[in-house]
Amino acid sequence: MILINIFWQLFVSIAYRDAAEPWQLGFQDAATPMMQGIIDLHHDISVFPIIILIFVSRMLVRALWHFRYQRNKLPERMVHGTTIEIIWTLFPSAILMFIAIPPFALLYSMDEVVDPAITIKAIGHQWYWTYEYSDYNRSDEQSLTFDSYMIPEDDSELGQSRLPEVDNRVVVPAKTHSRIIITSADVLHSRAVPSLGVKCDAVPGRSNQTSIFIEREGVYYGQCSELCGTNHAFMPIVVEAVSLDDYLSRVSSTSSPMMLMFLAKPSRYYSTSASGDDDLSNRGSTEGR
């Protein structure tokens, strides 16, 4: 499997596939160890159904050939066979056991949250996402927050994808453990980014968390994967992974809560105070969306 991956990267793949492609049948390229484990598990388990398909096809063709009407005009009157019944009961059970054992390690690793360097809170709304960088709170009265809307087709620029692109991307450092806390403000949502191997439900009144470790820089696209209303198909997710130096320079280049203008471009940020007053600076009103 490792040799196949190396051959694919050296001689077949020209660029990483971090977004969906027309008529795509396979996975997007993995950007995290979690997603790489999912792909490897899929390839390993695929061996079993291929072997079963070949075996069953051979048995079916052989039975149709040897027991066709021209050769056996009188069918056999065999009601049951104890030996064959034991075999076709134990053999599938053994296959299921071999398939069930490998995913346990992957499931436990997906559920474990390593000590994160940064924590981001993602809040699902109808039909956009709100992100909060809680690590940069200057006090309990302020939270650094911005909204992320899909870019309308009329506002899209040359080179941007039609539906997956957003006005404000989530910027995280590559090769760094990050924790994502996911919740919802209205109905059920689901945060899914295929290249990162992340799919976690956003439930109103409940916080779920997941951990990611992005191994390379890039832009990764996802979307809400839970039916959440009329515009369910129009609340994409875009995660941009940059180098740690680039991320730190963006953070340290400002000494005010407006540092999110360096994280989300074009800027849509506000500072929420305890009194409920919002200082809003965005491109167009929220109601207009």
PDB file of C-alpha atoms in Angstrom:
ATOM      1  CA  MET A   1       0.000   0.000   0.000  1.00  0.00           C
ATOM      2  CA  ILE A   2       2.861   2.403   0.788  1.00  0.00           C
ATOM      3  CA  LEU A   3       4.548   1.607  -2.545  1.00  0.00           C
ATOM      4  CA  ILE A   4       1.270   2.265  -4.378  1.00  0.00           C
ATOM      5  CA  ASN A   5       0.891   5.649  -2.674  1.00  0.00           C
ATOM      6  CA  ILE A   6       4.488   6.605  -3.532  1.00  0.00           C
ATOM      7  CA  PHE A   7       4.029   5.535  -7.162  1.00  0.00           C
ATOM      8  CA  TRP A   8       0.785   7.506  -7.392  1.00  0.00           C
ATOM      9  CA  GLN A   9       2.315  10.686  -5.976  1.00  0.00           C
ATOM     10  CA  LEU A  10       5.461  10.494  -8.161  1.00  0.00           C
ATOM     11  CA  PHE A  11       4.082   9.415 -11.514  1.00  0.00           C
ATOM     12  CA  VAL A  12       0.305   9.882 -11.575  1.00  0.00           C
ATOM     13  CA  SER A  13      -0.806  12.705  -9.315  1.00  0.00           C
ATOM     14  CA  ILE A  14       0.206  16.198 -10.436  1.00  0.00           C
ATOM     15  CA  ALA A  15      -1.538  18.205  -7.705  1.00  0.00           C
ATOM     16  CA  TYR A  16      -3.401  17.346  -4.539  1.00  0.00           C
ATOM     17  CA  ARG A  17      -7.136  16.868  -4.930  1.00  0.00           C
ATOM     18  CA  ASP A  18      -8.523  18.831  -1.999  1.00  0.00           C
ATOM     19  CA  ALA A  19     -11.894  19.605  -3.574  1.00  0.00           C
ATOM     20  CA  ALA A  20     -14.579  17.600  -5.306  1.00  0.00           C
ATOM     21  CA  GLU A  21     -14.113  16.962  -9.022  1.00  0.00           C
ATOM     22  CA  PRO A  22     -16.669  16.183 -11.755  1.00  0.00           C
ATOM     23  CA  TRP A  23     -17.475  12.458 -11.947  1.00  0.00           C
ATOM     24  CA  GLN A  24     -15.204  11.734  -9.013  1.00  0.00           C
ATOM     25  CA  LEU A  25     -15.473   8.196  -7.661  1.00  0.00           C
ATOM     26  CA  GLY A  26     -12.606   8.008  -5.164  1.00  0.00           C
ATOM     27  CA  PHE A  27     -11.563   9.933  -2.094  1.00  0.00           C
ATOM     28  CA  GLN A  28     -10.027  13.367  -1.965  1.00  0.00           C
ATOM     29  CA  ASP A  29      -6.347  13.372  -1.087  1.00  0.00           C
ATOM     30  CA  ALA A  30      -5.721  13.023   2.629  1.00  0.00           C
ATOM     31  CA  ALA A  31      -4.338  16.011   4.509  1.00  0.00           C
ATOM     32  CA  THR A  32      -4.465  14.497   8.010  1.00  0.00           C
ATOM     33  CA  PRO A  33      -3.356  11.159   9.485  1.00  0.00           C
ATOM     34  CA  MET A  34      -6.997  10.512  10.328  1.00  0.00           C
ATOM     35  CA  MET A  35      -8.109  10.712   6.708  1.00  0.00           C
ATOM     36  CA  GLN A  36      -5.123   8.677   5.550  1.00  0.00           C
ATOM     37  CA  GLY A  37      -6.155   5.958   7.999  1.00  0.00           C
ATOM     38  CA  ILE A  38      -9.703   6.012   6.628  1.00  0.00           C
ATOM     39  CA  ILE A  39      -8.466   5.633   3.052  1.00  0.00           C
ATOM     40  CA  ASP A  40      -6.079   2.804   3.955  1.00  0.00           C
ATOM     41  CA  LEU A  41      -8.835   1.011   5.867  1.00  0.00           C
ATOM     42  CA  HIS A  42     -11.162   1.343   2.885  1.00  0.00           C
ATOM     43  CA  HIS A  43      -8.547  -0.108   0.528  1.00  0.00           C
ATOM     44  CA  ASP A  44      -7.741  -2.987   2.874  1.00  0.00           C
ATOM     45  CA  ILE A  45     -11.397  -3.933   3.405  1.00  0.00           C
ATOM     46  CA  SER A  46     -12.081  -3.704  -0.336  1.00  0.00           C
ATOM     47  CA  VAL A  47      -9.982  -6.856  -0.792  1.00  0.00           C
ATOM     48  CA  PHE A  48     -12.635  -8.962   0.949  1.00  0.00           C
ATOM     49  CA  PRO A  49     -15.629  -8.051  -1.258  1.00  0.00           C
ATOM     50  CA  ILE A  50     -13.478  -8.501  -4.384  1.00  0.00           C
ATOM     51  CA  ILE A  51     -12.543 -12.038  -3.313  1.00  0.00           C
ATOM     52  CA  ILE A  52     -16.167 -12.783  -2.382  1.00  0.00           C
ATOM     53  CA  LEU A  53     -17.385 -11.445  -5.734  1.00  0.00           C
ATOM     54  CA  ILE A  54     -14.939 -13.637  -7.661  1.00  0.00           C
ATOM     55  CA  PHE A  55     -15.803 -16.736  -5.610  1.00  0.00           C
ATOM     56  CA  VAL A  56     -19.583 -16.290  -5.812  1.00  0.00           C
ATOM     57  CA  SER A  57     -19.453 -15.458  -9.531  1.00  0.00           C
ATOM     58  CA  ARG A  58     -17.441 -18.587 -10.222  1.00  0.00           C
ATOM     59  CA  MET A  59     -19.839 -20.766  -8.222  1.00  0.00           C
ATOM     60  CA  LEU A  60     -22.858 -19.238  -9.950  1.00  0.00           C
ATOM     61  CA  VAL A  61     -21.458 -19.656 -13.461  1.00  0.00           C
ATOM     62  CA  ARG A  62     -20.338 -23.225 -12.683  1.00  0.00           C
ATOM     63  CA  ALA A  63     -23.778 -24.149 -11.336  1.00  0.00           C
ATOM     64  CA  LEU A  64     -25.540 -22.653 -14.366  1.00  0.00           C
ATOM     65  CA  TRP A  65     -23.205 -24.508 -16.724  1.00  0.00           C
ATOM     66  CA  HIS A  66     -23.226 -27.963 -15.151  1.00  0.00           C
ATOM     67  CA  PHE A  67     -26.862 -28.015 -14.115  1.00  0.00           C
ATOM     68  CA  ARG A  68     -28.447 -26.509 -17.204  1.00  0.00           C
ATOM     69  CA  TYR A  69     -31.541 -28.112 -18.669  1.00  0.00           C
ATOM     70  CA  GLN A  70     -29.755 -29.798 -21.573  1.00  0.00           C
ATOM     71  CA  ARG A  71     -27.474 -31.797 -19.237  1.00  0.00           C
ATOM     72  CA  ASN A  72     -29.810 -32.416 -16.278  1.00  0.00           C
ATOM     73  CA  LYS A  73     -33.425 -32.612 -17.346  1.00  0.00           C
ATOM     74  CA  LEU A  74     -34.396 -33.977 -13.944  1.00  0.00           C
ATOM     75  CA  PRO A  75     -33.315 -31.690 -11.114  1.00  0.00           C
ATOM     76  CA  GLU A  76     -31.714 -33.053  -7.966  1.00  0.00           C
ATOM     77  CA  ARG A  77     -34.007 -33.416  -4.972  1.00  0.00           C
ATOM     78  CA  MET A  78     -31.470 -32.463  -2.299  1.00  0.00           C
ATOM     79  CA  VAL A  79     -33.207 -30.621   0.554  1.00  0.00           C
ATOM     80  CA  HIS A  80     -30.229 -29.592   2.686  1.00  0.00           C
ATOM     81  CA  GLY A  81     -26.582 -30.351   3.375  1.00  0.00           C
ATOM     82  CA  THR A  82     -25.199 -30.093   6.888  1.00  0.00           C
ATOM     83  CA  THR A  83     -21.574 -29.630   5.845  1.00  0.00           C
ATOM     84  CA  ILE A  84     -22.182 -26.814   3.404  1.00  0.00           C
ATOM     85  CA  GLU A  85     -24.513 -25.033   5.829  1.00  0.00           C
ATOM     86  CA  ILE A  86     -21.841 -25.062   8.527  1.00  0.00           C
ATOM     87  CA  ILE A  87     -19.266 -23.739   6.052  1.00  0.00           C
ATOM     88  CA  TRP A  88     -21.382 -20.858   4.775  1.00  0.00           C
ATOM     89  CA  THR A  89     -22.175 -19.871   8.356  1.00  0.00           C
ATOM     90  CA  LEU A  90     -18.657 -19.972   9.835  1.00  0.00           C
ATOM     91  CA  PHE A  91     -16.831 -18.554   6.818  1.00  0.00           C
ATOM     92  CA  PRO A  92     -18.757 -15.220   6.668  1.00  0.00           C
ATOM     93  CA  SER A  93     -18.487 -14.920  10.457  1.00  0.00           C
ATOM     94  CA  ALA A  94     -14.702 -15.207  10.224  1.00  0.00           C
ATOM     95  CA  ILE A  95     -14.617 -12.589   7.464  1.00  0.00           C
ATOM     96  CA  LEU A  96     -16.658 -10.188   9.595  1.00  0.00           C
ATOM     97  CA  MET A  97     -14.266 -10.677  12.509  1.00  0.00           C
ATOM     98  CA  PHE A  98     -11.252  -9.842  10.317  1.00  0.00           C
ATOM     99  CA  ILE A  99     -13.049  -6.750   9.048  1.00  0.00           C
ATOM    100  CA  ALA A 100     -14.158  -5.602  12.523  1.00  0.00           C
ATOM    101  CA  ILE A 101     -10.769  -5.724  14.273  1.00  0.00           C
ATOM    102  CA  PRO A 102      -8.740  -3.108  12.280  1.00  0.00           C
ATOM    103  CA  PRO A 103     -11.243  -0.213  12.609  1.00  0.00           C
ATOM    104  CA  PHE A 104     -11.050  -0.227  16.426  1.00  0.00           C
ATOM    105  CA  ALA A 105      -7.642   1.457  16.523  1.00  0.00           C
ATOM    106  CA  LEU A 106      -8.806   4.044  13.981  1.00  0.00           C
ATOM    107  CA  LEU A 107     -12.012   4.766  15.897  1.00  0.00           C
ATOM    108  CA  TYR A 108     -10.140   5.283  19.156  1.00  0.00           C
ATOM    109  CA  SER A 109      -7.614   7.591  17.490  1.00  0.00           C
ATOM    110  CA  MET A 110     -10.409   9.639  15.917  1.00  0.00           C
ATOM    111  CA  ASP A 111     -12.101  10.061  19.280  1.00  0.00           C
ATOM    112  CA  GLU A 112      -8.929  11.119  21.110  1.00  0.00           C
ATOM    113  CA  VAL A 113      -8.197  14.840  21.363  1.00  0.00           C
ATOM    114  CA  VAL A 114      -4.480  15.564  21.668  1.00  0.00           C
ATOM    115  CA  ASP A 115      -3.452  18.595  23.719  1.00  0.00           C
ATOM    116  CA  PRO A 116      -4.362  21.335  21.205  1.00  0.00           C
ATOM    117  CA  ALA A 117      -2.277  24.378  20.354  1.00  0.00           C
ATOM    118  CA  ILE A 118      -5.357  26.362  19.294  1.00  0.00           C
ATOM    119  CA  THR A 119      -9.094  25.988  19.821  1.00  0.00           C
ATOM    120  CA  ILE A 120     -11.721  27.179  17.367  1.00  0.00           C
ATOM    121  CA  LYS A 121     -15.438  27.162  18.008  1.00  0.00           C
ATOM    122  CA  ALA A 122     -17.688  26.595  14.969  1.00  0.00           C
ATOM    123  CA  ILE A 123     -21.365  27.522  15.291  1.00  0.00           C
ATOM    124  CA  GLY A 124     -23.832  26.462  12.621  1.00  0.00           C
ATOM    125  CA  HIS A 125     -26.632  28.784  11.564  1.00  0.00           C
ATOM    126  CA  GLN A 126     -29.242  28.780   8.843  1.00  0.00           C
ATOM    127  CA  TRP A 127     -27.329  29.021   6.527  1.00  0.00           C
ATOM    128  CA  TYR A 128     -23.818  30.123   7.401  1.00  0.00           C
ATOM    129  CA  TRP A 129     -21.080  29.375   9.922  1.00  0.00           C
ATOM    130  CA  THR A 130     -19.735  31.488  12.758  1.00  0.00           C
ATOM    131  CA  TYR A 131     -16.190  30.958  14.032  1.00  0.00           C
ATOM    132  CA  GLU A 132     -14.688  32.041  17.339  1.00  0.00           C
ATOM    133  CA  TYR A 133     -10.988  32.083  18.108  1.00  0.00           C
ATOM    134  CA  SER A 134     -11.254  31.813  21.874  1.00  0.00           C
ATOM    135  CA  ASP A 135      -7.483  31.610  22.439  1.00  0.00           C
ATOM    136  CA  TYR A 136      -7.151  35.311  21.607  1.00  0.00           C
ATOM    137  CA  ASN A 137      -9.772  36.655  23.997  1.00  0.00           C
ATOM    138  CA  ARG A 138      -8.401  39.667  25.799  1.00  0.00           C
ATOM    139  CA  SER A 139     -10.975  39.388  28.581  1.00  0.00           C
ATOM    140  CA  ASP A 140     -14.129  37.539  29.511  1.00  0.00           C
ATOM    141  CA  GLU A 141     -16.131  40.351  27.957  1.00  0.00           C
ATOM    142  CA  GLN A 142     -14.788  39.972  24.430  1.00  0.00           C
ATOM    143  CA  SER A 143     -14.780  37.163  21.910  1.00  0.00           C
ATOM    144  CA  LEU A 144     -13.092  37.290  18.525  1.00  0.00           C
ATOM    145  CA  THR A 145     -15.749  36.121  16.095  1.00  0.00           C
ATOM    146  CA  PHE A 146     -16.536  36.294  12.386  1.00  0.00           C
ATOM    147  CA  ASP A 147     -19.163  34.873  10.055  1.00  0.00           C
ATOM    148  CA  SER A 148     -18.507  32.817   6.949  1.00  0.00           C
ATOM    149  CA  TYR A 149     -20.976  33.013   4.080  1.00  0.00           C
ATOM    150  CA  MET A 150     -20.939  31.368   0.692  1.00  0.00           C
ATOM    151  CA  ILE A 151     -19.882  33.789  -2.026  1.00  0.00           C
ATOM    152  CA  PRO A 152     -22.879  34.369  -4.326  1.00  0.00           C
ATOM    153  CA  GLU A 153     -22.435  33.391  -7.937  1.00  0.00           C
ATOM    154  CA  ASP A 154     -22.681  37.016  -9.058  1.00  0.00           C
ATOM    155  CA  ASP A 155     -19.822  38.053  -6.731  1.00  0.00           C
ATOM    156  CA  SER A 156     -17.439  35.208  -7.505  1.00  0.00           C
ATOM    157  CA  GLU A 157     -14.094  36.095  -9.054  1.00  0.00           C
ATOM    158  CA  LEU A 158     -12.152  34.371 -11.803  1.00  0.00           C
ATOM    159  CA  GLY A 159     -10.652  31.127 -10.537  1.00  0.00           C
ATOM    160  CA  GLN A 160     -13.054  30.690  -7.616  1.00  0.00           C
ATOM    161  CA  SER A 161     -15.298  27.670  -7.410  1.00  0.00           C
ATOM    162  CA  ARG A 162     -18.988  28.315  -7.950  1.00  0.00           C
ATOM    163  CA  LEU A 163     -20.450  26.910  -4.707  1.00  0.00           C
ATOM    164  CA  PRO A 164     -17.654  25.830  -2.276  1.00  0.00           C
ATOM    165  CA  GLU A 165     -15.980  29.238  -1.847  1.00  0.00           C
ATOM    166  CA  VAL A 166     -16.709  31.514   1.125  1.00  0.00           C
ATOM    167  CA  ASP A 167     -15.967  35.138   1.918  1.00  0.00           C
ATOM    168  CA  ASN A 168     -14.088  34.324   5.145  1.00  0.00           C
ATOM    169  CA  ARG A 169     -11.946  31.235   5.442  1.00  0.00           C
ATOM    170  CA  VAL A 170     -10.918  29.504   8.643  1.00  0.00           C
ATOM    171  CA  VAL A 171      -7.149  29.870   8.931  1.00  0.00           C
ATOM    172  CA  VAL A 172      -5.213  27.309  10.972  1.00  0.00           C
ATOM    173  CA  PRO A 173      -1.500  26.507  11.215  1.00  0.00           C
ATOM    174  CA  ALA A 174      -0.277  23.369   9.470  1.00  0.00           C
ATOM    175  CA  LYS A 175       1.515  20.610  11.390  1.00  0.00           C
ATOM    176  CA  THR A 176      -0.167  21.761  14.594  1.00  0.00           C
ATOM    177  CA  HIS A 177      -2.816  20.083  16.736  1.00  0.00           C
ATOM    178  CA  SER A 178      -6.062  22.044  16.574  1.00  0.00           C
ATOM    179  CA  ARG A 179      -9.321  21.457  18.404  1.00  0.00           C
ATOM    180  CA  ILE A 180     -12.674  22.310  16.833  1.00  0.00           C
ATOM    181  CA  ILE A 181     -15.657  22.755  19.145  1.00  0.00           C
ATOM    182  CA  ILE A 182     -18.855  22.396  17.132  1.00  0.00           C
ATOM    183  CA  THR A 183     -22.376  23.450  18.069  1.00  0.00           C
ATOM    184  CA  SER A 184     -25.488  24.932  16.499  1.00  0.00           C
ATOM    185  CA  ALA A 185     -27.614  27.979  17.185  1.00  0.00           C
ATOM    186  CA  ASP A 186     -30.845  26.791  15.550  1.00  0.00           C
ATOM    187  CA  VAL A 187     -31.238  23.354  13.917  1.00  0.00           C
ATOM    188  CA  LEU A 188     -29.092  20.280  13.354  1.00  0.00           C
ATOM    189  CA  HIS A 189     -26.050  20.815  11.141  1.00  0.00           C
ATOM    190  CA  SER A 190     -23.063  18.625  10.343  1.00  0.00           C
ATOM    191  CA  ARG A 191     -19.538  19.883   9.703  1.00  0.00           C
ATOM    192  CA  ALA A 192     -17.783  17.761   7.082  1.00  0.00           C
ATOM    193  CA  VAL A 193     -14.404  18.365   5.408  1.00  0.00           C
ATOM    194  CA  PRO A 194     -13.441  15.234   3.421  1.00  0.00           C
ATOM    195  CA  SER A 195      -9.703  15.925   3.011  1.00  0.00           C
ATOM    196  CA  LEU A 196      -9.366  16.380   6.782  1.00  0.00           C
ATOM    197  CA  GLY A 197     -11.402  13.297   7.657  1.00  0.00           C
ATOM    198  CA  VAL A 198     -13.779  15.409   9.750  1.00  0.00           C
ATOM    199  CA  LYS A 199     -17.521  14.894  10.016  1.00  0.00           C
ATOM    200  CA  CYS A 200     -19.141  15.999  13.247  1.00  0.00           C
ATOM    201  CA  ASP A 201     -22.723  16.947  14.044  1.00  0.00           C
ATOM    202  CA  ALA A 202     -23.622  20.421  15.274  1.00  0.00           C
ATOM    203  CA  VAL A 203     -26.425  19.980  17.788  1.00  0.00           C
ATOM    204  CA  PRO A 204     -28.301  22.898  19.401  1.00  0.00           C
ATOM    205  CA  GLY A 205     -27.521  23.147  23.103  1.00  0.00           C
ATOM    206  CA  ARG A 206     -24.671  20.656  22.912  1.00  0.00           C
ATOM    207  CA  SER A 207     -20.962  20.996  22.109  1.00  0.00           C
ATOM    208  CA  ASN A 208     -19.080  18.312  20.217  1.00  0.00           C
ATOM    209  CA  GLN A 209     -15.356  18.424  19.652  1.00  0.00           C
ATOM    210  CA  THR A 210     -12.907  16.968  17.196  1.00  0.00           C
ATOM    211  CA  SER A 211      -9.161  17.231  16.715  1.00  0.00           C
ATOM    212  CA  ILE A 212      -7.253  17.779  13.475  1.00  0.00           C
ATOM    213  CA  PHE A 213      -3.581  17.723  12.567  1.00  0.00           C
ATOM    214  CA  ILE A 214      -3.107  19.079   9.045  1.00  0.00           C
ATOM    215  CA  GLU A 215       0.137  17.794   7.585  1.00  0.00           C
ATOM    216  CA  ARG A 216       0.509  20.198   4.654  1.00  0.00           C
ATOM    217  CA  GLU A 217      -0.470  23.677   3.633  1.00  0.00           C
ATOM    218  CA  GLY A 218      -3.454  24.103   1.366  1.00  0.00           C
ATOM    219  CA  VAL A 219      -7.112  25.028   1.062  1.00  0.00           C
ATOM    220  CA  TYR A 220      -9.652  22.367   2.006  1.00  0.00           C
ATOM    221  CA  TYR A 221     -13.334  22.455   1.124  1.00  0.00           C
ATOM    222  CA  GLY A 222     -16.327  20.977   2.893  1.00  0.00           C
ATOM    223  CA  GLN A 223     -19.996  21.611   3.521  1.00  0.00           C
ATOM    224  CA  CYS A 224     -22.884  21.013   5.878  1.00  0.00           C
ATOM    225  CA  SER A 225     -23.870  17.356   5.626  1.00  0.00           C
ATOM    226  CA  GLU A 226     -27.144  17.438   7.534  1.00  0.00           C
ATOM    227  CA  LEU A 227     -30.423  18.566   6.004  1.00  0.00           C
ATOM    228  CA  CYS A 228     -30.989  21.895   7.733  1.00  0.00           C
ATOM    229  CA  GLY A 229     -33.532  23.726   5.619  1.00  0.00           C
ATOM    230  CA  THR A 230     -34.027  25.418   2.284  1.00  0.00           C
ATOM    231  CA  ASN A 231     -30.444  26.589   1.750  1.00  0.00           C
ATOM    232  CA  HIS A 232     -28.767  23.508   3.164  1.00  0.00           C
ATOM    233  CA  ALA A 233     -26.696  23.137  -0.007  1.00  0.00           C
ATOM    234  CA  PHE A 234     -25.357  26.689   0.301  1.00  0.00           C
ATOM    235  CA  MET A 235     -23.369  26.730   3.543  1.00  0.00           C
ATOM    236  CA  PRO A 236     -19.883  25.564   2.533  1.00  0.00           C
ATOM    237  CA  ILE A 237     -16.792  25.275   4.717  1.00  0.00           C
ATOM    238  CA  VAL A 238     -13.298  26.384   3.683  1.00  0.00           C
ATOM    239  CA  VAL A 239     -10.252  25.698   5.852  1.00  0.00           C
ATOM    240  CA  GLU A 240      -6.932  27.267   4.890  1.00  0.00           C
ATOM    241  CA  ALA A 241      -3.809  25.754   6.388  1.00  0.00           C
ATOM    242  CA  VAL A 242      -0.764  28.018   6.422  1.00  0.00           C
ATOM    243  CA  SER A 243       2.713  27.644   7.829  1.00  0.00           C
ATOM    244  CA  LEU A 244       3.158  28.235  11.529  1.00  0.00           C
ATOM    245  CA  ASP A 245       5.369  31.244  10.863  1.00  0.00           C
ATOM    246  CA  ASP A 246       2.750  32.770   8.585  1.00  0.00           C
ATOM    247  CA  TYR A 247       0.036  32.127  11.155  1.00  0.00           C
ATOM    248  CA  LEU A 248       2.096  33.657  13.976  1.00  0.00           C
ATOM    249  CA  SER A 249       2.973  36.685  11.863  1.00  0.00           C
ATOM    250  CA  ARG A 250      -0.704  37.313  11.213  1.00  0.00           C
ATOM    251  CA  VAL A 251      -1.460  37.072  14.910  1.00  0.00           C
ATOM    252  CA  SER A 252       1.464  39.173  16.097  1.00  0.00           C
ATOM    253  CA  SER A 253       1.097  41.844  13.412  1.00  0.00           C
ATOM    254  CA  THR A 254      -1.676  43.519  15.393  1.00  0.00           C
ATOM    255  CA  SER A 255      -2.183  44.340  19.038  1.00  0.00           C
ATOM    256  CA  SER A 256      -5.990  44.688  18.965  1.00  0.00           C
ATOM    257  CA  PRO A 257      -8.929  42.285  18.671  1.00  0.00           C
ATOM    258  CA  MET A 258      -9.074  43.274  15.031  1.00  0.00           C
ATOM    259  CA  MET A 259      -6.469  40.572  14.377  1.00  0.00           C
ATOM    260  CA  LEU A 260      -9.220  38.541  12.753  1.00  0.00           C
ATOM    261  CA  MET A 261      -9.055  40.824   9.747  1.00  0.00           C
ATOM    262  CA  PHE A 262      -5.753  39.071   9.033  1.00  0.00           C
ATOM    263  CA  LEU A 263      -7.308  35.656   9.519  1.00  0.00           C
ATOM    264  CA  ALA A 264     -10.479  36.206   7.501  1.00  0.00           C
ATOM    265  CA  LYS A 265     -10.281  38.060   4.191  1.00  0.00           C
ATOM    266  CA  PRO A 266     -12.203  40.088   3.184  1.00  0.00           C
ATOM    267  CA  SER A 267     -12.874  41.126   6.744  1.00  0.00           C
ATOM    268  CA  ARG A 268     -16.155  40.315   8.431  1.00  0.00           C
ATOM    269  CA  TYR A 269     -15.491  40.524  12.128  1.00  0.00           C
ATOM    270  CA  TYR A 270     -17.092  41.837  15.250  1.00  0.00           C
ATOM    271  CA  SER A 271     -16.326  42.073  18.927  1.00  0.00           C
ATOM    272  CA  THR A 272     -19.187  40.963  21.130  1.00  0.00           C
ATOM    273  CA  SER A 273     -19.352  42.565  24.553  1.00  0.00           C
ATOM    274  CA  ALA A 274     -21.142  41.322  27.616  1.00  0.00           C
ATOM    275  CA  SER A 275     -23.806  43.980  27.229  1.00  0.00           C
ATOM    276  CA  GLY A 276     -24.784  42.515  23.875  1.00  0.00           C
ATOM    277  CA  ASP A 277     -23.532  45.459  21.752  1.00  0.00           C
ATOM    278  CA  ASP A 278     -21.895  44.427  18.492  1.00  0.00           C
ATOM    279  CA  ASP A 279     -19.365  46.422  16.505  1.00  0.00           C
ATOM    280  CA  LEU A 280     -20.011  45.052  13.038  1.00  0.00           C
ATOM    281  CA  SER A 281     -17.902  45.597   9.983  1.00  0.00           C
ATOM    282  CA  ASN A 282     -18.832  43.526   6.953  1.00  0.00           C
ATOM    283  CA  ARG A 283     -19.499  43.545   3.269  1.00  0.00           C
ATOM    284  CA  GLY A 284     -23.272  43.954   3.033  1.00  0.00           C
ATOM    285  CA  SER A 285     -25.805  43.334   5.750  1.00  0.00           C
ATOM    286  CA  THR A 286     -26.527  39.907   7.185  1.00  0.00           C
ATOM    287  CA  GLU A 287     -30.215  40.287   6.382  1.00  0.00           C
ATOM    288  CA  GLY A 288     -29.353  40.882   2.763  1.00  0.00           C
ATOM    289  CA  ARG A 289     -27.922  37.397   2.532  1.00  0.00           C
TER     290      ARG A 289
END
